[in-house]
XYZ file of C-alpha atoms in Angstrom:
325
model
C 1.276 -5.495 35.082
C 3.196 -4.143 32.095
C 2.745 -0.421 31.414
C 1.476 0.643 27.978
C 2.780 4.192 28.390
C 5.359 5.038 25.718
C 5.975 8.710 26.459
C 9.130 9.053 28.594
C 7.829 12.164 30.389
C 4.610 10.400 31.398
C 6.578 7.407 32.584
C 8.754 9.665 34.689
C 5.662 11.346 36.113
C 4.083 7.983 36.909
C 7.273 6.857 38.609
C 7.333 10.002 40.728
C 3.672 9.714 41.770
C 3.822 6.016 42.613
C 7.272 6.052 44.219
C 5.889 5.790 47.772
C 3.081 3.330 47.012
C 4.935 0.465 48.623
C 5.306 2.337 51.923
C 2.143 4.461 52.019
C 0.578 2.277 54.714
C 3.804 1.679 56.661
C 2.740 3.939 59.562
C -0.800 2.513 59.845
C -1.520 0.594 63.045
C -1.648 -3.176 62.709
C -5.286 -3.252 63.830
C -6.367 -0.647 61.252
C -7.571 -1.326 57.735
C -8.069 1.330 55.036
C -10.806 0.699 52.480
C -12.492 2.443 49.550
C -16.299 2.482 49.452
C -18.309 2.625 46.198
C -21.994 2.279 45.329
C -23.916 0.816 42.416
C -26.162 3.873 41.969
C -23.624 6.609 42.683
C -20.568 8.007 40.912
C -19.009 9.093 44.202
C -16.115 7.143 45.668
C -15.257 7.372 49.360
C -11.522 6.819 49.391
C -9.296 5.597 52.216
C -11.935 5.156 54.936
C -10.386 3.803 58.132
C -11.827 0.804 59.936
C -10.617 -1.334 62.802
C -10.175 -5.032 62.090
C -12.415 -5.670 65.094
C -15.279 -3.719 63.475
C -18.065 -6.009 62.322
C -19.871 -6.251 59.004
C -22.762 -4.530 60.746
C -20.445 -1.560 61.525
C -19.377 -1.507 57.884
C -23.002 -1.475 56.705
C -23.829 1.409 59.075
C -20.960 3.446 57.668
C -22.114 2.765 54.108
C -25.647 3.753 55.099
C -24.366 7.076 56.448
C -22.443 7.855 53.283
C -24.840 6.570 50.593
C -28.294 6.463 52.124
C -28.794 2.755 51.416
C -30.039 0.944 54.562
C -28.261 -2.262 55.677
C -31.084 -4.595 54.589
C -30.695 -3.371 50.982
C -26.914 -3.783 50.766
C -25.198 -6.571 48.900
C -21.511 -6.090 49.550
C -18.778 -7.088 47.141
C -15.199 -7.240 48.418
C -12.921 -6.334 45.513
C -9.141 -6.366 45.128
C -7.211 -5.726 41.896
C -10.494 -5.510 40.013
C -11.659 -8.983 41.088
C -14.540 -9.851 43.443
C -13.117 -12.322 45.924
C -16.057 -12.417 48.364
C -19.704 -11.361 48.457
C -21.819 -10.662 51.550
C -25.579 -10.900 51.108
C -27.979 -8.638 53.035
C -28.541 -9.513 56.675
C -25.795 -12.178 56.685
C -22.443 -12.338 58.454
C -23.393 -9.208 60.430
C -21.403 -10.125 63.536
C -18.303 -11.268 61.669
C -15.282 -9.006 62.149
C -13.584 -7.378 59.149
C -10.288 -8.979 60.124
C -11.766 -12.350 59.163
C -11.758 -11.425 55.475
C -8.035 -10.600 55.417
C -8.692 -7.427 53.394
C -5.548 -5.581 52.225
C -5.221 -1.812 52.528
C -6.825 -0.123 49.516
C -9.367 -2.890 48.904
C -12.752 -1.789 47.589
C -16.076 -2.557 49.261
C -18.724 -2.099 46.589
C -22.334 -1.780 47.747
C -24.989 -3.038 45.345
C -28.328 -1.443 46.221
C -30.923 -4.205 45.700
C -33.919 -1.960 46.402
C -35.688 -1.360 43.037
C -37.292 1.740 44.535
C -34.109 3.115 46.063
C -33.985 6.894 46.438
C -30.461 6.838 45.007
C -31.526 5.191 41.744
C -31.412 7.004 38.410
C -29.139 9.761 39.685
C -31.557 11.149 42.263
C -28.710 11.968 44.671
C -26.215 13.351 42.160
C -27.904 14.501 38.945
C -28.637 18.191 39.487
C -30.639 18.325 36.248
C -33.367 16.381 38.058
C -33.759 19.133 40.659
C -36.666 21.440 39.950
C -35.283 24.935 39.595
C -36.862 27.919 41.282
C -38.443 30.096 38.609
C -39.913 33.549 39.200
C -41.884 35.293 36.488
C -41.249 38.938 35.618
C -44.688 39.830 36.941
C -44.064 38.144 40.296
C -40.611 39.702 40.588
C -42.037 43.163 39.900
C -44.484 42.698 42.793
C -41.785 41.746 45.298
C -40.561 44.296 47.840
C -36.974 44.691 48.919
C -35.455 43.553 45.621
C -32.852 45.429 43.589
C -35.524 46.294 41.045
C -37.816 47.627 43.775
C -34.984 49.726 45.194
C -34.103 51.076 41.758
C -37.730 51.942 41.122
C -37.912 53.964 44.348
C -34.675 55.775 43.459
C -36.115 56.563 40.035
C -39.202 58.077 41.630
C -37.039 60.345 43.777
C -34.635 61.178 40.932
C -35.936 60.789 37.347
C -32.323 60.752 36.082
C -31.342 57.812 38.299
C -29.923 54.666 36.721
C -27.997 51.716 38.125
C -25.092 52.583 35.835
C -25.029 56.134 37.164
C -25.273 54.870 40.741
C -22.330 52.500 40.232
C -20.223 55.303 38.750
C -21.036 57.710 41.583
C -20.292 55.057 44.165
C -16.876 54.419 42.590
C -16.189 58.170 42.628
C -17.104 58.357 46.329
C -14.781 55.477 47.169
C -11.942 57.179 45.277
C -12.669 60.513 47.000
C -12.499 58.861 50.429
C -9.228 57.127 49.516
C -7.631 60.350 48.253
C -8.665 62.284 51.363
C -7.471 59.502 53.670
C -4.048 59.286 52.008
C -3.286 62.920 51.215
C -5.928 65.128 52.808
C -7.052 66.234 49.338
C -10.782 66.791 48.799
C -11.792 65.834 45.273
C -13.835 68.215 43.206
C -17.562 67.684 43.824
C -17.018 66.424 47.394
C -16.700 68.013 50.791
C -15.927 67.148 54.409
C -18.998 66.492 56.542
C -18.384 68.650 59.627
C -20.539 66.411 61.832
C -18.732 63.152 60.999
C -15.433 64.281 59.517
C -16.034 62.004 56.547
C -16.145 62.712 52.820
C -19.575 63.255 51.238
C -20.738 64.370 47.824
C -21.416 68.110 47.582
C -24.990 69.203 47.048
C -25.282 69.769 43.309
C -27.073 73.115 43.651
C -24.443 74.437 46.058
C -21.695 73.184 43.804
C -23.176 74.885 40.760
C -23.850 78.100 42.694
C -20.285 78.276 43.906
C -19.003 77.621 40.424
C -21.044 80.487 38.983
C -20.155 82.811 41.867
C -16.421 82.376 41.426
C -16.684 82.490 37.652
C -14.589 79.353 37.456
C -14.486 77.175 34.364
C -13.867 74.017 36.343
C -10.939 74.904 38.616
C -13.227 75.950 41.507
C -11.037 75.733 44.630
C -7.979 74.412 42.781
C -7.072 77.544 40.792
C -4.069 79.868 41.242
C -5.899 81.763 43.976
C -5.837 78.601 46.108
C -2.025 78.803 46.431
C -1.422 82.563 46.281
C -0.801 82.691 50.051
C 2.161 80.318 49.735
C 5.742 80.680 48.534
C 8.572 78.299 47.705
C 10.987 77.260 50.479
C 8.630 78.528 53.194
C 8.118 76.497 56.343
C 4.591 75.132 56.570
C 2.139 72.847 58.308
C -0.244 70.610 56.391
C -3.491 68.927 57.334
C -4.621 66.415 58.302
C -2.140 65.507 60.989
C -0.415 68.861 61.533
C 2.599 67.590 59.586
C 5.422 70.069 59.166
C 7.858 70.644 56.356
C 9.156 72.931 53.609
C 7.320 73.922 50.430
C 9.282 72.594 47.469
C 6.782 72.950 44.607
C 3.792 75.111 43.694
C 2.075 74.603 40.366
C -0.357 72.772 38.113
C -0.389 68.972 37.973
C -2.970 67.918 35.413
C -2.516 64.163 35.832
C -3.340 63.976 39.535
C -6.613 64.178 41.473
C -8.620 66.254 38.995
C -5.774 68.557 38.005
C -5.416 72.154 39.152
C -2.830 73.638 41.470
C -0.954 71.519 43.976
C 1.641 72.167 46.659
C 4.608 69.810 47.014
C 6.004 69.610 50.533
C 9.176 67.979 51.858
C 8.038 66.684 55.245
C 10.195 66.669 58.347
C 9.145 63.105 59.208
C 8.531 60.069 56.929
C 4.750 60.458 57.050
C 4.137 61.199 53.367
C 3.249 59.159 50.295
C 5.879 60.139 47.743
C 9.444 61.223 47.049
C 8.211 64.073 44.857
C 7.074 61.870 41.975
C 3.493 61.475 40.748
C 2.915 57.719 40.563
C 0.421 57.831 37.680
C 2.780 59.649 35.301
C 6.214 59.017 36.783
C 6.996 62.753 36.569
C 9.100 64.164 39.401
C 8.099 67.665 40.566
C 10.488 68.017 43.511
C 13.218 66.037 45.252
C 12.407 64.537 48.662
C 15.095 62.692 50.649
C 13.037 59.507 50.931
C 10.014 57.647 49.518
C 7.791 58.811 52.411
C 9.262 62.259 52.990
C 7.138 64.068 50.425
C 3.502 64.809 49.726
C 1.215 66.704 47.351
C -1.483 68.821 48.992
C -4.154 71.304 47.992
C -3.410 74.901 48.942
C -6.277 75.092 51.429
C -4.640 72.309 53.457
C -1.277 74.084 53.682
C -0.505 76.901 56.116
C 2.783 78.795 55.754
C 4.387 80.404 58.790
C 6.698 79.917 61.727
C 6.591 76.143 61.988
C 10.053 74.995 63.074
C 10.994 71.356 62.958
C 9.855 69.620 66.120
C 12.682 68.266 68.284
C 11.178 65.230 69.957
C 14.234 64.677 72.192
C 14.076 68.257 73.428
C 10.449 67.791 74.398
C 11.363 64.677 76.369
C 14.196 66.502 78.154
C 11.905 69.384 79.165
C 9.124 67.135 80.442
C 8.340 67.661 84.123
C 6.390 64.410 84.197
C 9.502 62.250 83.739
C 12.431 62.033 86.131
């Protein structure tokens, strides 16, 4: 057949796609035949279904029944090759004849014509989703249901008149961020605290938060003001939590662009167990110079203890161990 395609790119694409057509069935066993199955009432096409040449027409009809729902007694089968019907099998005829008798080539099409006027597959019943009755629930019925999002929101509103789903989503995002920050750097975000019973991050009680704010006379710095780092000095040896990590203090000061602002302590760690090289990722500003990308960290003053914390010599500990000979 002569191609009507004029575009050179499309011709090249067609050539590439069809290059192996002549050998696509080269590895198929001699007793196997590969057929496409179609149906008069359905858009679906079951491509490259494998049969044995010793399978009978009855076996073919059973397979079509499984895939289309049309029972064997309602199937009129048309054997098609290159768009032409070269044989037709009427219902309940030739049932014991083997497929090899028909000399079907690989890729031939067996088209099933459903002769049942009351077939369940007629008029798109199996494929047209617009015919499916949709589940509809009125506002009144939904309001009466228990365990729904609306019911949950209503209960939250009763407990807290200021509750809204938007507010809940925002607070949840803040909690997730607070947990991440504490997990990665040991920093407790403003408005959160460590639950002593679980060790996890929880939101501070609003009344306690407000009371503490008024007591300290803070305008928003709370525990992140200059008093939070007054016990520390540059170049001092220190130990930071969590993890009892040791190092040297390399920076003390305000970093507005990180974790709610306020005062931070930059530490050059003895081991590569940090998160930075002295640079704040969000701004790209470098506040101190660490010898590697994981040799530095920023910590709140309350998590840093200055003192006699020499660098741990792991090899020395191994040499002094009485449990190893």
